[in-house]
CSV table of C-alpha atoms in Angstrom, one decimal:
chain,number,residue,atom,x,y,z
A,294,MET,CA,0.1,0.0,-0.1
A,295,GLN,CA,1.4,3.3,-1.2
A,296,GLU,CA,1.6,6.1,1.6
A,297,VAL,CA,0.2,9.3,0.7
A,298,PRO,CA,2.8,12.2,1.9
A,299,ILE,CA,1.5,14.6,4.4
A,300,GLN,CA,1.2,18.3,3.5
A,301,SER,CA,1.7,20.8,5.7
A,302,PRO,CA,-0.7,23.4,6.4
A,303,LEU,CA,2.3,26.1,6.0
A,304,ILE,CA,2.9,24.6,2.6
A,305,GLU,CA,-0.7,24.5,1.4
A,306,ARG,CA,-1.5,28.0,2.6
A,307,LYS,CA,-1.2,30.5,0.0
A,308,PRO,CA,1.1,33.9,0.4
A,309,SER,CA,-1.4,36.8,1.0
A,310,ALA,CA,-1.9,39.2,-1.8
A,311,ILE,CA,0.1,41.8,-0.1
A,312,TYR,CA,3.2,39.6,0.7
A,313,ARG,CA,2.8,38.8,-3.2
A,314,VAL,CA,3.4,42.1,-4.1
A,315,LEU,CA,5.5,43.7,-1.5
A,316,GLY,CA,6.8,40.8,0.6
A,317,ASP,CA,10.3,41.0,-1.0
A,318,ARG,CA,10.7,44.4,-1.5
A,319,ILE,CA,9.8,45.2,2.2
A,320,PHE,CA,12.7,42.6,2.9
A,321,LEU,CA,15.1,44.1,0.6
A,322,VAL,CA,14.6,47.7,1.8
A,323,LEU,CA,15.0,46.3,5.6
A,324,VAL,CA,18.1,44.7,4.6
A,325,LEU,CA,19.4,47.5,2.6
A,326,ALA,CA,18.4,49.8,5.7
A,327,LEU,CA,20.3,47.7,7.9
A,328,ALA,CA,23.5,47.6,6.3
A,329,LEU,CA,23.4,51.4,5.3
A,330,SER,CA,23.2,52.0,9.0
A,331,ILE,CA,26.6,50.2,9.6
A,332,VAL,CA,28.0,53.0,7.0
A,333,LEU,CA,26.2,55.6,8.5
A,334,LEU,CA,27.4,55.0,12.0
A,335,THR,CA,31.1,54.9,11.0
A,336,LEU,CA,30.9,58.4,9.2
A,337,GLY,CA,29.0,59.4,12.1
A,338,LEU,CA,31.5,58.3,14.3
A,339,GLY,CA,34.4,60.0,12.4
A,340,TYR,CA,32.4,63.2,12.1
A,341,TYR,CA,31.7,63.5,15.5
A,342,LEU,CA,35.4,62.7,16.0
A,343,TYR,CA,36.8,65.3,14.1
A,344,LEU,CA,33.9,67.8,15.4
A,345,GLY,CA,35.2,67.4,18.9
A,346,GLY,CA,38.9,67.9,18.1
A,347,SER,CA,38.3,70.5,15.6
A,348,LEU,CA,39.4,73.2,18.2
A,349,ALA,CA,43.2,71.5,18.5
A,350,ILE,CA,43.1,70.4,14.9
A,351,ASN,CA,42.4,73.9,13.5
A,352,LYS,CA,44.8,75.4,15.7
A,353,GLU,CA,47.9,73.2,14.6
A,354,GLY,CA,46.7,72.6,11.3
A,355,PHE,CA,45.5,69.2,9.9
A,356,PHE,CA,48.9,68.0,9.2
A,357,GLY,CA,50.6,70.0,11.9
A,358,PHE,CA,48.8,68.5,14.4
A,359,LEU,CA,49.6,65.0,12.9
A,360,THR,CA,53.2,65.6,12.3
A,361,GLY,CA,54.2,67.6,15.4
A,362,THR,CA,56.4,66.2,18.0
A,363,THR,CA,55.4,68.4,20.9
A,364,TRP,CA,52.6,67.6,23.6
A,365,ASP,CA,52.6,70.1,26.2
A,366,PRO,CA,49.1,70.7,27.2
A,367,ALA,CA,50.4,72.9,30.2
A,368,LEU,CA,52.5,75.3,29.4
A,369,LYS,CA,53.0,76.1,25.7
A,370,LEU,CA,49.8,74.4,24.6
A,371,GLU,CA,51.3,72.9,21.8
A,372,PHE,CA,49.7,69.6,20.6
A,373,GLY,CA,51.4,67.4,18.1
A,374,ILE,CA,50.6,63.6,17.9
A,375,TRP,CA,53.6,62.1,15.8
A,376,PRO,CA,55.4,60.2,18.8
A,377,TYR,CA,51.8,58.6,19.6
A,378,VAL,CA,51.3,57.6,16.0
A,379,VAL,CA,54.7,56.1,15.5
A,380,GLY,CA,54.6,54.5,19.0
A,381,THR,CA,51.2,52.8,18.0
A,382,LEU,CA,52.5,51.8,14.7
A,383,VAL,CA,55.8,50.5,15.6
A,384,THR,CA,54.5,48.4,18.8
A,385,SER,CA,51.4,47.2,16.6
A,386,LEU,CA,53.3,45.9,13.6
A,387,ALA,CA,56.2,44.6,15.9
A,388,ALA,CA,53.7,42.5,18.0
A,389,LEU,CA,52.0,41.2,14.9
A,390,VAL,CA,55.6,40.1,13.8
A,391,LEU,CA,56.2,38.1,16.8
A,392,SER,CA,52.6,36.7,17.2
A,393,VAL,CA,52.3,35.5,13.6
A,394,PRO,CA,54.8,32.6,13.8
A,395,VAL,CA,53.6,31.3,17.2
A,396,ALA,CA,50.3,31.6,15.9
A,397,LEU,CA,50.4,29.6,12.8
A,398,ALA,CA,52.5,27.2,14.7
A,399,ALA,CA,49.9,26.3,17.2
A,400,ALA,CA,47.1,26.4,14.7
A,401,ILE,CA,49.2,23.8,12.2
A,402,PHE,CA,50.1,21.6,15.2
A,403,THR,CA,46.5,21.2,16.7
A,404,ALA,CA,44.9,21.3,13.1
A,405,GLU,CA,47.4,18.7,11.3
A,406,TYR,CA,49.7,16.9,14.2
A,407,ALA,CA,48.2,16.7,17.5
A,408,PRO,CA,45.9,14.1,18.8
A,409,ARG,CA,42.3,15.2,19.2
A,410,TRP,CA,42.2,15.4,23.3
A,411,LEU,CA,45.2,17.5,23.0
A,412,ALA,CA,44.1,19.5,20.1
A,413,GLY,CA,41.1,20.3,21.9
A,414,PHE,CA,42.9,21.2,25.3
A,415,ILE,CA,45.2,23.6,23.4
A,416,ASN,CA,42.4,25.4,21.4
A,417,TYR,CA,40.3,25.9,24.5
A,418,LEU,CA,43.6,27.2,26.3
A,419,VAL,CA,43.8,29.6,22.9
A,420,ASP,CA,39.9,30.9,23.1
A,421,LEU,CA,40.7,31.3,26.6
A,422,MET,CA,43.5,33.7,26.4
A,423,ALA,CA,41.4,36.2,24.2
A,424,ALA,CA,38.8,36.1,26.8
A,425,VAL,CA,41.2,37.4,29.2
A,426,PRO,CA,40.7,41.6,29.9
A,427,SER,CA,43.5,43.6,28.9
A,428,VAL,CA,44.0,44.8,32.4
A,429,VAL,CA,45.0,41.5,33.9
A,430,TYR,CA,47.4,41.1,31.0
A,431,GLY,CA,48.9,44.5,32.5
A,432,ILE,CA,49.1,43.4,35.9
A,433,TRP,CA,50.7,40.4,34.7
A,434,GLY,CA,52.9,42.6,32.8
A,435,ILE,CA,54.0,44.8,35.8
A,436,PHE,CA,54.4,42.4,38.4
A,437,VAL,CA,55.6,39.6,36.3
A,438,LEU,CA,56.9,40.3,32.6
A,439,ALA,CA,58.6,43.7,33.3
A,440,PRO,CA,61.0,42.4,36.2
A,441,PHE,CA,61.7,38.9,34.2
A,442,LEU,CA,62.7,41.0,31.0
A,443,ARG,CA,64.9,43.5,33.0
A,444,GLU,CA,66.8,40.8,35.1
A,445,ILE,CA,67.1,38.5,32.2
A,446,PHE,CA,67.5,40.3,29.0
A,447,TYR,CA,67.5,44.1,29.4
A,448,MET,CA,70.2,44.6,32.1
A,449,PRO,CA,72.4,42.1,30.4
A,450,VAL,CA,72.3,43.6,27.1
A,451,PHE,CA,72.7,47.2,28.4
A,452,LEU,CA,75.7,46.5,30.5
A,453,TRP,CA,77.2,44.3,27.4
A,454,ALA,CA,76.7,47.5,24.9
A,455,ALA,CA,77.7,50.0,27.9
A,456,GLU,CA,81.2,48.0,27.8
A,457,ASN,CA,81.8,46.7,24.3
A,458,ALA,CA,79.5,48.9,22.0
A,459,PRO,CA,78.9,52.3,23.7
A,460,TRP,CA,77.4,54.0,20.7
A,461,LEU,CA,74.6,51.5,21.1
A,462,SER,CA,73.4,52.4,24.4
A,463,ARG,CA,71.5,55.6,23.4
A,464,TYR,CA,69.6,53.4,20.8
A,465,LEU,CA,68.8,51.0,23.6
A,466,GLY,CA,67.4,53.5,26.4
A,467,ASN,CA,66.8,52.8,30.2
A,468,PRO,CA,66.5,49.3,31.0
A,469,SER,CA,63.8,49.9,33.9
A,470,GLY,CA,61.5,46.9,32.5
A,471,TYR,CA,58.9,49.7,31.4
A,472,GLY,CA,59.1,50.4,28.0
A,473,MET,CA,58.5,50.0,24.3
A,474,PHE,CA,59.8,46.3,23.7
A,475,THR,CA,57.7,45.3,27.1
A,476,ALA,CA,54.3,46.5,25.4
A,477,ILE,CA,55.3,44.7,22.3
A,478,VAL,CA,55.5,41.4,24.1
A,479,ILE,CA,52.2,41.9,26.0
A,480,LEU,CA,50.4,42.9,22.8
A,481,SER,CA,52.1,39.9,20.9
A,482,SER,CA,50.4,37.7,23.8
A,483,MET,CA,47.1,39.2,23.5
A,484,VAL,CA,46.8,39.1,19.6
A,485,ILE,CA,48.0,35.4,19.2
A,486,PRO,CA,44.3,34.0,19.8
A,487,PHE,CA,43.1,35.8,17.1
A,488,THR,CA,45.3,34.8,14.4
A,489,ALA,CA,45.6,31.2,15.7
A,490,ALA,CA,41.7,30.9,15.5
A,491,LEU,CA,41.4,32.0,12.1
A,492,SER,CA,44.4,30.3,10.7
A,493,ARG,CA,43.1,26.9,12.6
A,494,ASP,CA,39.7,27.4,10.8
A,495,ALA,CA,41.3,27.7,7.6
A,496,ILE,CA,43.6,24.8,7.8
A,497,ASN,CA,40.4,23.1,8.7
A,498,LEU,CA,38.7,23.7,5.7
A,499,VAL,CA,41.2,22.4,3.0
A,500,PRO,CA,39.6,19.6,1.5
A,501,ALA,CA,40.7,16.5,1.9
A,502,THR,CA,41.1,15.5,-1.8
A,503,GLN,CA,44.0,18.2,-1.7
A,504,ARG,CA,45.6,16.3,0.7
A,505,GLU,CA,45.2,12.8,-0.5
A,506,GLY,CA,46.3,13.7,-3.8
A,507,ALA,CA,49.5,15.2,-2.6
A,508,TYR,CA,50.3,12.2,-0.6
A,509,ALA,CA,49.2,9.7,-3.8
A,510,LEU,CA,51.9,11.6,-5.8
A,511,GLY,CA,54.5,10.9,-3.1
A,512,ALA,CA,54.5,14.1,-1.2
A,513,THR,CA,56.1,14.0,2.5
A,514,ARG,CA,54.0,15.6,5.1
A,515,TRP,CA,56.0,18.7,5.3
A,516,GLU,CA,55.7,19.2,1.6
A,517,VAL,CA,51.7,18.7,1.9
A,518,MET,CA,51.9,21.4,4.4
A,519,GLN,CA,54.2,23.7,2.2
A,520,MET,CA,52.8,23.3,-1.3
A,521,VAL,CA,48.9,22.0,-0.5
A,522,ILE,CA,47.8,23.4,3.0
A,523,LEU,CA,49.4,26.9,3.5
A,524,PRO,CA,48.6,28.1,-0.1
A,525,TYR,CA,44.9,26.9,0.1
A,526,ALA,CA,44.8,28.5,3.6
A,527,ARG,CA,46.6,31.8,3.1
A,528,GLY,CA,44.0,33.9,2.8
A,529,GLY,CA,42.1,32.8,6.1
A,530,ILE,CA,45.7,33.1,7.9
A,531,PHE,CA,46.2,36.7,6.4
A,532,ALA,CA,42.9,37.7,7.6
A,533,GLY,CA,43.4,36.5,11.2
A,534,ALA,CA,46.8,38.7,11.0
A,535,MET,CA,44.7,41.8,10.1
A,536,LEU,CA,42.3,40.9,12.6
A,537,ALA,CA,45.1,40.8,15.0
A,538,LEU,CA,46.5,44.0,13.8
A,539,GLY,CA,43.5,45.8,14.4
A,540,ARG,CA,43.1,44.5,18.1
A,541,ALA,CA,46.8,45.7,18.4
A,542,LEU,CA,46.0,49.1,17.2
A,543,GLY,CA,43.3,49.8,19.8
A,544,GLU,CA,44.5,48.2,22.6
A,545,THR,CA,44.7,50.7,25.4
A,546,MET,CA,45.2,49.4,29.4
A,547,ALA,CA,47.6,46.8,29.0
A,548,VAL,CA,49.8,48.9,26.8
A,549,ALA,CA,49.5,52.0,28.8
A,550,MET,CA,50.3,50.0,32.1
A,551,VAL,CA,53.7,49.0,30.7
A,552,ILE,CA,55.1,51.2,27.9
A,553,GLY,CA,56.3,54.1,30.3
A,554,ASN,CA,54.2,56.7,28.5
A,555,GLY,CA,56.7,59.2,27.6
A,556,ASN,CA,55.7,61.7,24.9
A,557,ILE,CA,58.9,61.4,22.7
A,558,LEU,CA,59.4,59.5,19.7
A,559,PRO,CA,60.3,56.0,20.2
A,560,TYR,CA,63.6,55.7,19.1
A,561,THR,CA,65.0,53.7,21.8
A,562,LEU,CA,64.2,49.9,22.2
A,563,PHE,CA,64.0,49.5,26.0
A,564,GLY,CA,63.0,53.2,26.7
A,565,PRO,CA,59.3,54.7,27.2
A,566,ALA,CA,57.1,55.6,24.6
A,567,SER,CA,53.1,55.7,24.3
A,568,THR,CA,50.5,55.1,22.0
A,569,MET,CA,47.2,57.0,20.7
A,570,PRO,CA,45.1,54.7,22.9
A,571,ALA,CA,47.2,55.2,26.0
A,572,VAL,CA,47.2,58.9,25.9
A,573,ILE,CA,43.7,59.0,25.3
A,574,ALA,CA,43.1,57.0,28.6
A,575,LEU,CA,45.5,58.7,30.9
A,576,GLU,CA,44.8,62.2,29.8
A,577,LEU,CA,41.1,62.2,29.2
A,578,LYS,CA,40.1,62.5,33.0
A,579,GLU,CA,43.0,65.3,33.4
A,580,ALA,CA,41.8,67.6,30.6
A,581,VAL,CA,40.3,71.0,32.4
A,582,GLU,CA,40.9,73.2,29.3
A,583,ASP,CA,39.0,73.0,26.4
A,584,LEU,CA,41.5,73.2,23.9
A,585,HIS,CA,43.3,70.1,25.9
A,586,TYR,CA,40.2,68.1,25.7
A,587,SER,CA,40.0,68.9,21.8
A,588,ALA,CA,43.1,67.6,21.5
A,589,ILE,CA,42.5,64.0,23.2
A,590,ILE,CA,39.5,64.0,21.1
A,591,GLY,CA,41.5,65.0,18.1
A,592,VAL,CA,43.8,61.8,18.8
A,593,GLY,CA,41.0,59.6,18.8
A,594,PHE,CA,40.0,61.0,15.1
A,595,TYR,CA,43.3,60.5,14.0
A,596,LEU,CA,43.5,56.9,15.7
A,597,PHE,CA,40.1,56.4,13.5
A,598,LEU,CA,41.9,57.3,10.4
A,599,VAL,CA,44.9,55.2,11.0
A,600,ALA,CA,42.7,52.1,11.7
A,601,PHE,CA,40.5,52.8,8.5
A,602,ILE,CA,43.5,52.9,6.5
A,603,VAL,CA,45.0,49.9,7.8
A,604,ASN,CA,41.8,48.0,7.4
A,605,ALA,CA,41.2,49.1,3.6
A,606,THR,CA,44.9,48.3,2.9
A,607,ALA,CA,44.2,44.6,4.4
A,608,SER,CA,41.1,44.3,2.9
A,609,TYR,CA,43.0,45.2,-0.9
A,610,LEU,CA,45.6,42.9,0.0
A,611,LEU,CA,43.0,40.3,1.0
A,612,ASN,CA,41.4,40.4,-2.3
A,613,LYS,CA,44.7,40.1,-4.1
A,614,LEU,CA,45.6,36.7,-2.4
A,615,LYS,CA,44.3,33.5,-3.6
A,616,VAL,CA,41.6,32.0,-0.8
A,617,GLY,CA,41.0,28.3,-2.0
A,618,GLU,CA,41.0,27.8,-5.5
A,619,GLN,CA,39.2,31.3,-6.2
A,620,ARG,CA,40.3,34.8,-5.8
A,621,VAL,CA,37.9,37.0,-3.8
């Protein structure tokens, strides 16, 4: 006896006349409005940041505010943010250089080599690192990392340079433990989870046929990794690195707690420096003059521009990379 399929009442119900005429259009308008709201929110954020910082920006000039090297809100009332821009870019890019090899190694090990129980444990720890608040990293940097680096690395290198290469001492700076290199190490620790997670997912998405074909041709495990897996997954790896760079550019408290907060160009490795988010966090509550307050908001506006330029450049480069078998 042949069974008669049971029709669902929802399938039998015909759409109303209003839905047939306007349903798709209403949905399209709603989706378009929500998408445009993101664009409007971004433009509005940039506009109000510029509006809040216009007093200081107009006083120094658009490029004068950016390229000035003097930040004196007390006496001279001069505001130049170039040391903070350089400090932000140097610490973020250096942290990216340190973190990517570690994150990529963790992703390769957990995706290709580790047993399932060990891979799950390592992935849990990596994801946990992303959930740790930045102020906890800062406390760890103050009480653990900075003293450790000062005794193990900074002082031996500084004393060796003072005895054997005195000219090098001016580029090393004061080995107090609180400076640019400590901030770079903190940042690299904080951004590892972002690169590792996306790299791991990209490696896991490589089709099994790609691996099996390479093994069938006699490739070794390293050759499969080098010629098949990494080229296929490089788009996801690059996306993870750019996400990590965006996190590093905007990091505030952990950096402010260990970088030394010196308003000078960061030309020394161990010496103090500062970043744009750090100066905003540290001086916003201390601003009593309108010009000083406007200058801090202006720093936020230029940080917005730096983040926009970096992300736009990253999107352009990502579109040039081969993701899987297609170009995006």
